Amino acid sequence: MSHSTTGAAAAFRRRYGASPLHLLLTLACFALALYAGIRLLKGDTLGVAIWFVGAALLHDLVLLPAYSLTDRAAQHLFRGRTAEPGPGPRPSVNHLRVPLFISGVLFLVWWPLILRQGGHYTAYTALSADGFLARWLLITAALLLASAIVWLVRTRLRPRPERKHVRAQGQARRTAK
């Protein structure tokens, strides 16, 4: 590669903040989103616009405050039980956040079948719509159980500060002899 090509790429990176490939991929994503939007709005433009505004309002006025309060409550719950110092956020809360987020996304995708509102599902697929609630609850329980196991392993295998201090003192004594 010549020096001028390297210099041009470095100048581009300094000016843009990322590589030219990043810009190309970002523009491709915008083009794909524009294409999808045009295709989506070809059918029922008013219905799609109402759905989009309603979804934004539902998220901003109902869901955001609900999951913000839930997260605050989880952080408060973990506050006294962790070895994480200070008043800041607790990384151990992520062991609740991640499985509940995955469960929430699964619910958003499959809610008509989970809540038995998928009227035409059986007609279209020739499959029964029964059992989605039980499966979703089992998946949620499995995610929470797996996360709890990871949390227990992480907290039990992590050396406690007092143990570190005792080990450091013992090592210092051994090396001083």
CSV table of N, CA and C in Angstrom, one decimal:
chain,number,residue,atom,x,y,z
A,1,MET,N,0.8,-1.2,0.0
A,1,MET,CA,0.0,0.0,0.0
A,1,MET,C,0.9,1.2,0.0
A,2,SER,N,0.5,2.2,-0.8
A,2,SER,CA,1.4,3.4,-0.9
A,2,SER,C,1.1,4.3,0.3
A,3,HIS,N,2.1,5.2,0.5
A,3,HIS,CA,2.0,6.2,1.6
A,3,HIS,C,0.8,7.1,1.4
A,4,SER,N,0.5,7.5,0.2
A,4,SER,CA,-0.6,8.4,-0.1
A,4,SER,C,-2.0,7.8,0.2
A,5,THR,N,-2.1,6.5,0.0
A,5,THR,CA,-3.4,5.8,0.3
A,5,THR,C,-3.5,5.7,1.8
A,6,THR,N,-2.5,5.3,2.5
A,6,THR,CA,-2.5,5.3,3.9
A,6,THR,C,-2.8,6.6,4.5
A,7,GLY,N,-2.2,7.7,4.0
A,7,GLY,CA,-2.4,9.0,4.5
A,7,GLY,C,-3.9,9.4,4.3
A,8,ALA,N,-4.4,9.1,3.1
A,8,ALA,CA,-5.8,9.5,2.8
A,8,ALA,C,-6.8,8.7,3.7
A,9,ALA,N,-6.5,7.4,4.0
A,9,ALA,CA,-7.4,6.6,4.9
A,9,ALA,C,-7.3,7.2,6.3
A,10,ALA,N,-6.1,7.5,6.7
A,10,ALA,CA,-5.9,8.1,8.1
A,10,ALA,C,-6.6,9.4,8.2
A,11,ALA,N,-6.5,10.2,7.2
A,11,ALA,CA,-7.2,11.5,7.2
A,11,ALA,C,-8.7,11.3,7.2
A,12,PHE,N,-9.2,10.4,6.4
A,12,PHE,CA,-10.6,10.1,6.5
A,12,PHE,C,-11.0,9.6,7.8
A,13,ARG,N,-10.3,8.7,8.4
A,13,ARG,CA,-10.6,8.2,9.7
A,13,ARG,C,-10.6,9.3,10.8
A,14,ARG,N,-9.6,10.2,10.7
A,14,ARG,CA,-9.6,11.3,11.7
A,14,ARG,C,-10.8,12.2,11.5
A,15,ARG,N,-11.2,12.5,10.3
A,15,ARG,CA,-12.3,13.4,10.0
A,15,ARG,C,-13.6,12.8,10.3
A,16,TYR,N,-13.8,11.5,9.8
A,16,TYR,CA,-15.1,10.8,10.0
A,16,TYR,C,-15.2,10.2,11.4
A,17,GLY,N,-14.1,9.7,11.9
A,17,GLY,CA,-14.2,9.0,13.2
A,17,GLY,C,-14.2,7.5,13.1
A,18,ALA,N,-14.3,6.9,11.9
A,18,ALA,CA,-14.3,5.5,11.7
A,18,ALA,C,-13.8,5.2,10.2
A,19,SER,N,-13.7,3.9,9.9
A,19,SER,CA,-13.1,3.6,8.6
A,19,SER,C,-14.2,3.8,7.5
A,20,PRO,N,-13.7,3.9,6.2
A,20,PRO,CA,-14.6,4.0,5.1
A,20,PRO,C,-15.6,2.9,5.0
A,21,LEU,N,-15.2,1.7,5.5
A,21,LEU,CA,-16.1,0.5,5.5
A,21,LEU,C,-17.3,0.8,6.4
A,22,HIS,N,-17.0,1.4,7.5
A,22,HIS,CA,-18.1,1.8,8.4
A,22,HIS,C,-19.1,2.7,7.8
A,23,LEU,N,-18.6,3.7,7.1
A,23,LEU,CA,-19.5,4.6,6.4
A,23,LEU,C,-20.3,3.9,5.3
A,24,LEU,N,-19.7,3.0,4.5
A,24,LEU,CA,-20.3,2.2,3.5
A,24,LEU,C,-21.4,1.4,4.1
A,25,LEU,N,-21.1,0.7,5.2
A,25,LEU,CA,-22.1,-0.2,5.8
A,25,LEU,C,-23.3,0.6,6.4
A,26,THR,N,-23.0,1.8,7.0
A,26,THR,CA,-24.0,2.6,7.5
A,26,THR,C,-25.0,3.1,6.4
A,27,LEU,N,-24.4,3.6,5.3
A,27,LEU,CA,-25.2,4.0,4.1
A,27,LEU,C,-26.0,2.8,3.6
A,28,ALA,N,-25.5,1.6,3.5
A,28,ALA,CA,-26.2,0.5,3.1
A,28,ALA,C,-27.4,0.2,4.0
A,29,CYS,N,-27.2,0.3,5.3
A,29,CYS,CA,-28.3,0.1,6.3
A,29,CYS,C,-29.4,1.1,6.1
A,30,PHE,N,-29.0,2.4,5.9
A,30,PHE,CA,-30.0,3.4,5.6
A,30,PHE,C,-30.8,3.1,4.3
A,31,ALA,N,-30.1,2.7,3.3
A,31,ALA,CA,-30.8,2.4,2.0
A,31,ALA,C,-31.7,1.2,2.2
A,32,LEU,N,-31.3,0.2,3.0
A,32,LEU,CA,-32.2,-0.9,3.3
A,32,LEU,C,-33.4,-0.5,4.1
A,33,ALA,N,-33.2,0.4,5.1
A,33,ALA,CA,-34.4,0.9,5.9
A,33,ALA,C,-35.3,1.7,5.0
A,34,LEU,N,-34.8,2.5,4.1
A,34,LEU,CA,-35.6,3.3,3.2
A,34,LEU,C,-36.4,2.4,2.3
A,35,TYR,N,-35.8,1.4,1.8
A,35,TYR,CA,-36.5,0.4,0.9
A,35,TYR,C,-37.6,-0.2,1.7
A,36,ALA,N,-37.3,-0.7,2.9
A,36,ALA,CA,-38.3,-1.4,3.7
A,36,ALA,C,-39.5,-0.4,4.0
A,37,GLY,N,-39.1,0.8,4.3
A,37,GLY,CA,-40.1,1.8,4.7
A,37,GLY,C,-41.1,2.1,3.5
A,38,ILE,N,-40.5,2.2,2.3
A,38,ILE,CA,-41.3,2.5,1.1
A,38,ILE,C,-42.2,1.3,0.8
A,39,ARG,N,-41.7,0.1,0.9
A,39,ARG,CA,-42.5,-1.1,0.7
A,39,ARG,C,-43.6,-1.2,1.8
A,40,LEU,N,-43.3,-0.9,3.0
A,40,LEU,CA,-44.3,-1.0,4.1
A,40,LEU,C,-45.4,0.0,3.9
A,41,LEU,N,-45.0,1.2,3.5
A,41,LEU,CA,-46.0,2.3,3.4
A,41,LEU,C,-46.9,2.2,2.1
A,42,LYS,N,-46.5,1.3,1.2
A,42,LYS,CA,-47.3,1.1,-0.1
A,42,LYS,C,-48.7,0.6,0.2
A,43,GLY,N,-48.9,-0.2,1.2
A,43,GLY,CA,-50.2,-0.8,1.5
A,43,GLY,C,-51.1,0.2,2.2
A,44,ASP,N,-51.1,0.1,3.5
A,44,ASP,CA,-52.0,1.0,4.4
A,44,ASP,C,-51.1,2.0,5.0
A,45,THR,N,-50.9,3.1,4.3
A,45,THR,CA,-50.0,4.2,4.8
A,45,THR,C,-50.5,4.8,6.2
A,46,LEU,N,-51.8,5.1,6.2
A,46,LEU,CA,-52.4,5.7,7.4
A,46,LEU,C,-52.3,4.7,8.6
A,47,GLY,N,-52.6,3.4,8.3
A,47,GLY,CA,-52.6,2.4,9.4
A,47,GLY,C,-51.2,2.2,9.9
A,48,VAL,N,-50.2,2.2,9.0
A,48,VAL,CA,-48.8,2.0,9.5
A,48,VAL,C,-48.3,3.3,10.2
A,49,ALA,N,-48.7,4.4,9.8
A,49,ALA,CA,-48.3,5.7,10.5
A,49,ALA,C,-48.9,5.7,11.9
A,50,ILE,N,-50.2,5.3,12.0
A,50,ILE,CA,-50.9,5.3,13.3
A,50,ILE,C,-50.2,4.2,14.2
A,51,TRP,N,-49.9,3.1,13.7
A,51,TRP,CA,-49.3,2.0,14.4
A,51,TRP,C,-47.9,2.5,14.9
A,52,PHE,N,-47.1,3.2,14.1
A,52,PHE,CA,-45.8,3.6,14.4
A,52,PHE,C,-45.9,4.7,15.5
A,53,VAL,N,-46.8,5.7,15.4
A,53,VAL,CA,-46.9,6.7,16.4
A,53,VAL,C,-47.4,6.1,17.7
A,54,GLY,N,-48.4,5.2,17.6
A,54,GLY,CA,-48.9,4.5,18.8
A,54,GLY,C,-47.8,3.7,19.5
A,55,ALA,N,-47.0,3.0,18.8
A,55,ALA,CA,-45.9,2.2,19.4
A,55,ALA,C,-44.9,3.1,20.0
A,56,ALA,N,-44.6,4.3,19.4
A,56,ALA,CA,-43.6,5.2,20.0
A,56,ALA,C,-44.2,5.8,21.3
A,57,LEU,N,-45.5,6.1,21.3
A,57,LEU,CA,-46.1,6.7,22.5
A,57,LEU,C,-46.2,5.6,23.6
A,58,LEU,N,-46.6,4.4,23.2
A,58,LEU,CA,-46.7,3.3,24.2
A,58,LEU,C,-45.3,3.1,24.9
A,59,HIS,N,-44.3,3.1,24.0
A,59,HIS,CA,-42.9,2.9,24.6
A,59,HIS,C,-42.5,4.0,25.5
A,60,ASP,N,-42.7,5.3,25.0
A,60,ASP,CA,-42.2,6.4,25.8
A,60,ASP,C,-43.1,6.7,27.1
A,61,LEU,N,-44.4,6.5,27.0
A,61,LEU,CA,-45.2,6.9,28.1
A,61,LEU,C,-45.5,5.7,29.1
A,62,VAL,N,-45.4,4.5,28.6
A,62,VAL,CA,-45.7,3.4,29.5
A,62,VAL,C,-44.5,2.4,29.7
A,63,LEU,N,-44.0,1.9,28.7
A,63,LEU,CA,-42.9,0.9,28.8
A,63,LEU,C,-41.6,1.5,29.4
A,64,LEU,N,-41.2,2.6,29.0
A,64,LEU,CA,-39.9,3.2,29.5
A,64,LEU,C,-40.0,3.5,31.0
A,65,PRO,N,-41.1,4.2,31.5
A,65,PRO,CA,-41.1,4.3,32.9
A,65,PRO,C,-41.3,3.0,33.7
A,66,ALA,N,-42.0,2.0,33.1
A,66,ALA,CA,-42.1,0.7,33.8
A,66,ALA,C,-40.8,0.0,33.9
A,67,TYR,N,-40.0,-0.1,32.8
A,67,TYR,CA,-38.8,-0.8,33.0
A,67,TYR,C,-37.7,0.0,33.7
A,68,SER,N,-37.8,1.3,33.7
A,68,SER,CA,-36.9,2.1,34.5
A,68,SER,C,-37.1,1.9,36.0
A,69,LEU,N,-38.4,1.9,36.4
A,69,LEU,CA,-38.7,1.7,37.8
A,69,LEU,C,-38.3,0.3,38.2
A,70,THR,N,-38.6,-0.7,37.3
A,70,THR,CA,-38.2,-2.1,37.6
A,70,THR,C,-36.7,-2.2,37.8
A,71,ASP,N,-35.9,-1.5,36.9
A,71,ASP,CA,-34.5,-1.6,37.0
A,71,ASP,C,-34.0,-0.9,38.3
A,72,ARG,N,-34.6,0.2,38.7
A,72,ARG,CA,-34.2,0.9,39.9
A,72,ARG,C,-34.5,0.0,41.1
A,73,ALA,N,-35.6,-0.7,41.1
A,73,ALA,CA,-36.0,-1.6,42.2
A,73,ALA,C,-35.0,-2.8,42.3
A,74,ALA,N,-34.6,-3.3,41.1
A,74,ALA,CA,-33.6,-4.4,41.1
A,74,ALA,C,-32.2,-3.9,41.6
A,75,GLN,N,-31.8,-2.7,41.2
A,75,GLN,CA,-30.6,-2.1,41.8
A,75,GLN,C,-30.7,-2.0,43.3
A,76,HIS,N,-31.8,-1.5,43.7
A,76,HIS,CA,-32.0,-1.3,45.2
A,76,HIS,C,-31.9,-2.7,45.9
A,77,LEU,N,-32.5,-3.7,45.3
A,77,LEU,CA,-32.6,-5.0,45.9
A,77,LEU,C,-31.1,-5.6,46.0
A,78,PHE,N,-30.3,-5.3,45.0
A,78,PHE,CA,-28.9,-5.9,45.0
A,78,PHE,C,-28.0,-5.0,45.8
A,79,ARG,N,-28.4,-3.8,46.2
A,79,ARG,CA,-27.5,-2.8,46.8
A,79,ARG,C,-26.8,-3.4,48.0
A,80,GLY,N,-27.5,-4.0,48.9
A,80,GLY,CA,-26.8,-4.5,50.2
A,80,GLY,C,-26.2,-5.9,50.1
A,81,ARG,N,-26.4,-6.6,49.0
A,81,ARG,CA,-26.0,-8.0,48.9
A,81,ARG,C,-24.8,-8.2,48.1
A,82,THR,N,-24.1,-7.2,47.6
A,82,THR,CA,-23.0,-7.4,46.7
A,82,THR,C,-21.8,-6.8,47.3
A,83,ALA,N,-20.6,-7.2,46.8
A,83,ALA,CA,-19.4,-6.7,47.3
A,83,ALA,C,-18.9,-5.5,46.5
A,84,GLU,N,-19.8,-5.0,45.6
A,84,GLU,CA,-19.5,-3.9,44.7
A,84,GLU,C,-19.6,-2.6,45.5
A,85,PRO,N,-18.5,-1.9,45.7
A,85,PRO,CA,-18.6,-0.7,46.5
A,85,PRO,C,-19.2,0.5,45.8
A,86,GLY,N,-19.7,1.4,46.7
A,86,GLY,CA,-20.2,2.7,46.1
A,86,GLY,C,-21.6,2.6,45.8
A,87,PRO,N,-22.2,3.9,45.5
A,87,PRO,CA,-23.6,4.0,45.3
A,87,PRO,C,-24.0,3.8,43.8
A,88,GLY,N,-23.0,3.5,42.9
A,88,GLY,CA,-23.3,3.4,41.5
A,88,GLY,C,-24.1,2.1,41.1
A,89,PRO,N,-24.3,1.9,39.8
A,89,PRO,CA,-25.0,0.7,39.4
A,89,PRO,C,-24.3,-0.5,39.7
A,90,ARG,N,-25.0,-1.6,39.9
A,90,ARG,CA,-24.5,-2.9,40.3
A,90,ARG,C,-24.4,-3.8,39.1
A,91,PRO,N,-23.2,-4.3,38.7
A,91,PRO,CA,-23.1,-5.2,37.6
A,91,PRO,C,-23.9,-6.5,37.9
A,92,SER,N,-24.1,-6.9,39.1
A,92,SER,CA,-24.9,-8.1,39.4
A,92,SER,C,-26.4,-8.0,38.9
A,93,VAL,N,-26.9,-6.7,38.8
A,93,VAL,CA,-28.2,-6.5,38.3
A,93,VAL,C,-28.4,-7.1,36.9
A,94,ASN,N,-27.2,-7.1,36.2
A,94,ASN,CA,-27.3,-7.6,34.8
A,94,ASN,C,-27.7,-9.1,34.7
A,95,HIS,N,-27.6,-9.8,35.8
A,95,HIS,CA,-28.0,-11.2,35.9
A,95,HIS,C,-29.5,-11.3,35.9
A,96,LEU,N,-30.2,-10.2,36.2
A,96,LEU,CA,-31.7,-10.1,36.0
A,96,LEU,C,-32.0,-9.4,34.7
A,97,ARG,N,-31.3,-8.4,34.4
A,97,ARG,CA,-31.6,-7.6,33.2
A,97,ARG,C,-31.6,-8.5,31.9
A,98,VAL,N,-30.5,-9.2,31.7
A,98,VAL,CA,-30.3,-10.0,30.5
A,98,VAL,C,-31.4,-11.0,30.3
A,99,PRO,N,-31.7,-11.9,31.2
A,99,PRO,CA,-32.7,-12.9,30.9
A,99,PRO,C,-34.1,-12.3,30.8
A,100,LEU,N,-34.4,-11.2,31.6
A,100,LEU,CA,-35.7,-10.6,31.5
A,100,LEU,C,-35.8,-9.8,30.2
A,101,PHE,N,-34.7,-9.3,29.7
A,101,PHE,CA,-34.8,-8.6,28.4
A,101,PHE,C,-35.1,-9.6,27.3
A,102,ILE,N,-34.4,-10.7,27.3
A,102,ILE,CA,-34.6,-11.8,26.3
A,102,ILE,C,-36.0,-12.3,26.4
A,103,SER,N,-36.5,-12.5,27.6
A,103,SER,CA,-37.9,-12.9,27.7
A,103,SER,C,-38.9,-11.9,27.2
A,104,GLY,N,-38.6,-10.6,27.5
A,104,GLY,CA,-39.4,-9.6,27.0
A,104,GLY,C,-39.5,-9.5,25.5
A,105,VAL,N,-38.3,-9.7,24.8
A,105,VAL,CA,-38.3,-9.7,23.4
A,105,VAL,C,-39.1,-10.9,22.8
A,106,LEU,N,-38.9,-12.0,23.4
A,106,LEU,CA,-39.7,-13.2,23.0
A,106,LEU,C,-41.2,-12.9,23.2
A,107,PHE,N,-41.6,-12.3,24.3
A,107,PHE,CA,-43.0,-12.0,24.5
A,107,PHE,C,-43.5,-11.0,23.4
A,108,LEU,N,-42.7,-10.0,23.1
A,108,LEU,CA,-43.1,-9.0,22.1
A,108,LEU,C,-43.3,-9.7,20.7
A,109,VAL,N,-42.4,-10.6,20.4
A,109,VAL,CA,-42.5,-11.3,19.1
A,109,VAL,C,-43.7,-12.3,19.1
A,110,TRP,N,-43.9,-13.0,20.2
A,110,TRP,CA,-44.9,-14.1,20.2
A,110,TRP,C,-46.2,-13.8,21.0
A,111,TRP,N,-46.4,-12.5,21.4
A,111,TRP,CA,-47.5,-12.2,22.3
A,111,TRP,C,-48.9,-12.7,21.8
A,112,PRO,N,-49.2,-12.6,20.5
A,112,PRO,CA,-50.5,-13.0,20.2
A,112,PRO,C,-50.7,-14.5,20.5
A,113,LEU,N,-49.7,-15.3,20.3
A,113,LEU,CA,-49.9,-16.7,20.5
A,113,LEU,C,-49.7,-17.0,22.0
A,114,ILE,N,-48.9,-16.3,22.7
A,114,ILE,CA,-48.7,-16.5,24.2
A,114,ILE,C,-50.1,-16.2,24.9
A,115,LEU,N,-50.7,-15.1,24.5
A,115,LEU,CA,-52.0,-14.7,25.1
A,115,LEU,C,-53.2,-15.3,24.4
A,116,ARG,N,-53.0,-16.3,23.5
A,116,ARG,CA,-54.0,-17.0,22.7
A,116,ARG,C,-54.9,-16.0,21.9
A,117,GLN,N,-54.2,-15.1,21.2
A,117,GLN,CA,-54.9,-14.1,20.4
A,117,GLN,C,-54.6,-14.4,18.9
A,118,GLY,N,-53.9,-15.5,18.6
A,118,GLY,CA,-53.5,-15.8,17.2
A,118,GLY,C,-54.6,-16.6,16.5
A,119,GLY,N,-55.7,-15.9,16.2
A,119,GLY,CA,-56.9,-16.6,15.6
A,119,GLY,C,-56.6,-17.4,14.4
A,120,HIS,N,-55.8,-16.9,13.4
A,120,HIS,CA,-55.6,-17.5,12.2
A,120,HIS,C,-54.4,-18.4,12.1
A,121,TYR,N,-53.7,-18.5,13.3
A,121,TYR,CA,-52.4,-19.3,13.3
A,121,TYR,C,-52.6,-20.7,12.9
A,122,THR,N,-53.6,-21.3,13.5
A,122,THR,CA,-53.9,-22.8,13.2
A,122,THR,C,-54.3,-22.9,11.8
A,123,ALA,N,-55.1,-22.0,11.3
A,123,ALA,CA,-55.6,-22.1,9.9
A,123,ALA,C,-54.5,-22.0,8.9
A,124,TYR,N,-53.5,-21.1,9.2
A,124,TYR,CA,-52.4,-20.8,8.2
A,124,TYR,C,-51.3,-21.9,8.3
A,125,THR,N,-51.1,-22.4,9.5
A,125,THR,CA,-49.9,-23.3,9.7
A,125,THR,C,-50.3,-24.8,9.9
A,126,ALA,N,-51.6,-25.1,10.2
A,126,ALA,CA,-52.1,-26.4,10.5
A,126,ALA,C,-51.4,-26.9,11.8
A,127,LEU,N,-50.9,-26.0,12.6
A,127,LEU,CA,-50.3,-26.3,13.9
A,127,LEU,C,-51.2,-25.8,15.0
A,128,SER,N,-51.1,-26.4,16.2
A,128,SER,CA,-51.9,-25.9,17.3
A,128,SER,C,-51.2,-24.7,18.0
A,129,ALA,N,-52.0,-23.7,18.4
A,129,ALA,CA,-51.5,-22.6,19.1
A,129,ALA,C,-51.4,-22.8,20.6
A,130,ASP,N,-51.8,-23.9,21.0
A,130,ASP,CA,-51.7,-24.2,22.5
A,130,ASP,C,-50.3,-24.4,22.9
A,131,GLY,N,-50.0,-24.1,24.1
A,131,GLY,CA,-48.7,-24.4,24.7
A,131,GLY,C,-47.7,-23.2,24.6
A,132,PHE,N,-48.0,-22.1,23.9
A,132,PHE,CA,-47.0,-21.0,23.8
A,132,PHE,C,-46.8,-20.4,25.1
A,133,LEU,N,-47.8,-20.2,25.9
A,133,LEU,CA,-47.7,-19.6,27.3
A,133,LEU,C,-46.7,-20.5,28.1
A,134,ALA,N,-47.0,-21.7,28.2
A,134,ALA,CA,-46.2,-22.7,29.0
A,134,ALA,C,-44.7,-22.7,28.5
A,135,ARG,N,-44.5,-22.7,27.2
A,135,ARG,CA,-43.2,-22.7,26.6
A,135,ARG,C,-42.5,-21.4,27.0
A,136,TRP,N,-43.2,-20.3,26.8
A,136,TRP,CA,-42.5,-19.0,27.1
A,136,TRP,C,-42.2,-18.9,28.6
A,137,LEU,N,-43.1,-19.4,29.5
A,137,LEU,CA,-42.7,-19.4,30.9
A,137,LEU,C,-41.6,-20.3,31.2
A,138,LEU,N,-41.5,-21.5,30.6
A,138,LEU,CA,-40.4,-22.4,30.8
A,138,LEU,C,-39.1,-21.8,30.3
A,139,ILE,N,-39.1,-21.1,29.1
A,139,ILE,CA,-37.9,-20.4,28.6
A,139,ILE,C,-37.5,-19.3,29.5
A,140,THR,N,-38.4,-18.5,30.0
A,140,THR,CA,-38.1,-17.5,31.0
A,140,THR,C,-37.5,-18.1,32.3
A,141,ALA,N,-38.1,-19.1,32.8
A,141,ALA,CA,-37.5,-19.8,34.0
A,141,ALA,C,-36.1,-20.3,33.7
A,142,ALA,N,-35.9,-20.9,32.6
A,142,ALA,CA,-34.6,-21.5,32.2
A,142,ALA,C,-33.6,-20.4,32.1
A,143,LEU,N,-33.9,-19.3,31.5
A,143,LEU,CA,-33.0,-18.1,31.4
A,143,LEU,C,-32.6,-17.6,32.7
A,144,LEU,N,-33.6,-17.4,33.6
A,144,LEU,CA,-33.4,-16.9,35.0
A,144,LEU,C,-32.5,-17.9,35.7
A,145,LEU,N,-32.8,-19.2,35.6
A,145,LEU,CA,-32.0,-20.2,36.3
A,145,LEU,C,-30.5,-20.2,35.8
A,146,ALA,N,-30.4,-20.2,34.5
A,146,ALA,CA,-29.0,-20.1,34.0
A,146,ALA,C,-28.3,-18.9,34.4
A,147,SER,N,-28.9,-17.8,34.4
A,147,SER,CA,-28.3,-16.5,34.9
A,147,SER,C,-28.0,-16.6,36.4
A,148,ALA,N,-28.9,-17.2,37.2
A,148,ALA,CA,-28.6,-17.4,38.6
A,148,ALA,C,-27.4,-18.3,38.8
A,149,ILE,N,-27.3,-19.3,38.1
A,149,ILE,CA,-26.1,-20.2,38.2
A,149,ILE,C,-24.8,-19.5,37.8
A,150,VAL,N,-24.8,-18.7,36.7
A,150,VAL,CA,-23.7,-17.9,36.4
A,150,VAL,C,-23.3,-16.9,37.5
A,151,TRP,N,-24.3,-16.3,38.0
A,151,TRP,CA,-24.1,-15.3,39.1
A,151,TRP,C,-23.5,-16.0,40.3
A,152,LEU,N,-24.0,-17.2,40.7
A,152,LEU,CA,-23.5,-17.9,41.9
A,152,LEU,C,-22.0,-18.3,41.6
A,153,VAL,N,-21.8,-18.8,40.4
A,153,VAL,CA,-20.4,-19.3,40.1
A,153,VAL,C,-19.4,-18.1,40.2
A,154,ARG,N,-19.9,-16.9,39.6
A,154,ARG,CA,-19.0,-15.7,39.6
A,154,ARG,C,-18.8,-15.2,41.0
A,155,THR,N,-19.8,-15.2,41.8
A,155,THR,CA,-19.6,-14.7,43.2
A,155,THR,C,-18.9,-15.6,44.1
A,156,ARG,N,-19.0,-16.9,43.9
A,156,ARG,CA,-18.4,-17.9,44.8
A,156,ARG,C,-16.9,-18.1,44.4
A,157,LEU,N,-16.6,-18.0,43.1
A,157,LEU,CA,-15.2,-18.2,42.6
A,157,LEU,C,-14.4,-16.9,42.7
A,158,ARG,N,-15.1,-15.8,42.8
A,158,ARG,CA,-14.3,-14.5,42.9
A,158,ARG,C,-13.7,-14.4,44.3
A,159,PRO,N,-12.4,-14.1,44.4
A,159,PRO,CA,-11.8,-14.0,45.7
A,159,PRO,C,-12.4,-12.8,46.5
A,160,ARG,N,-12.7,-13.0,47.7
A,160,ARG,CA,-13.2,-11.9,48.5
A,160,ARG,C,-12.0,-11.0,48.9
A,161,PRO,N,-12.3,-9.7,49.1
A,161,PRO,CA,-11.2,-8.7,49.4
A,161,PRO,C,-10.4,-9.1,50.6
A,162,GLU,N,-11.0,-9.6,51.7
A,162,GLU,CA,-10.3,-10.0,52.8
A,162,GLU,C,-9.4,-11.2,52.6
A,163,ARG,N,-9.8,-12.1,51.7
A,163,ARG,CA,-9.0,-13.2,51.4
A,163,ARG,C,-7.8,-12.8,50.6
A,164,LYS,N,-8.0,-11.8,49.7
A,164,LYS,CA,-6.9,-11.3,48.9
A,164,LYS,C,-5.8,-10.7,49.8
A,165,HIS,N,-6.3,-9.9,50.8
A,165,HIS,CA,-5.4,-9.2,51.7
A,165,HIS,C,-4.6,-10.2,52.5
A,166,VAL,N,-5.3,-11.3,53.0
A,166,VAL,CA,-4.6,-12.3,53.8
A,166,VAL,C,-3.6,-13.0,52.9
A,167,ARG,N,-4.0,-13.4,51.7
A,167,ARG,CA,-3.0,-14.0,50.7
A,167,ARG,C,-1.8,-13.2,50.4
A,168,ALA,N,-2.1,-11.9,50.2
A,168,ALA,CA,-1.0,-10.9,49.9
A,168,ALA,C,0.0,-10.8,51.1
A,169,GLN,N,-0.6,-10.8,52.3
A,169,GLN,CA,0.3,-10.7,53.5
A,169,GLN,C,1.1,-12.0,53.6
A,170,GLY,N,0.5,-13.2,53.4
A,170,GLY,CA,1.2,-14.4,53.4
A,170,GLY,C,2.3,-14.5,52.4
A,171,GLN,N,2.1,-14.1,51.2
A,171,GLN,CA,3.1,-14.1,50.1
A,171,GLN,C,4.2,-13.1,50.5
A,172,ALA,N,3.9,-12.0,51.0
A,172,ALA,CA,4.9,-11.0,51.4
A,172,ALA,C,5.8,-11.6,52.5
A,173,ARG,N,5.2,-12.3,53.4
A,173,ARG,CA,6.0,-12.9,54.5
A,173,ARG,C,7.0,-14.0,53.9
A,174,ARG,N,6.4,-14.8,53.0
A,174,ARG,CA,7.2,-15.9,52.4
A,174,ARG,C,8.4,-15.3,51.6
A,175,THR,N,8.1,-14.3,50.8
A,175,THR,CA,9.2,-13.7,50.0
A,175,THR,C,10.2,-13.0,50.9
A,176,ALA,N,9.8,-12.5,52.0
A,176,ALA,CA,10.8,-11.7,52.9
A,176,ALA,C,11.7,-12.7,53.6
A,177,LYS,N,11.3,-14.0,53.8
A,177,LYS,CA,12.2,-14.9,54.5
A,177,LYS,C,13.4,-15.3,53.8
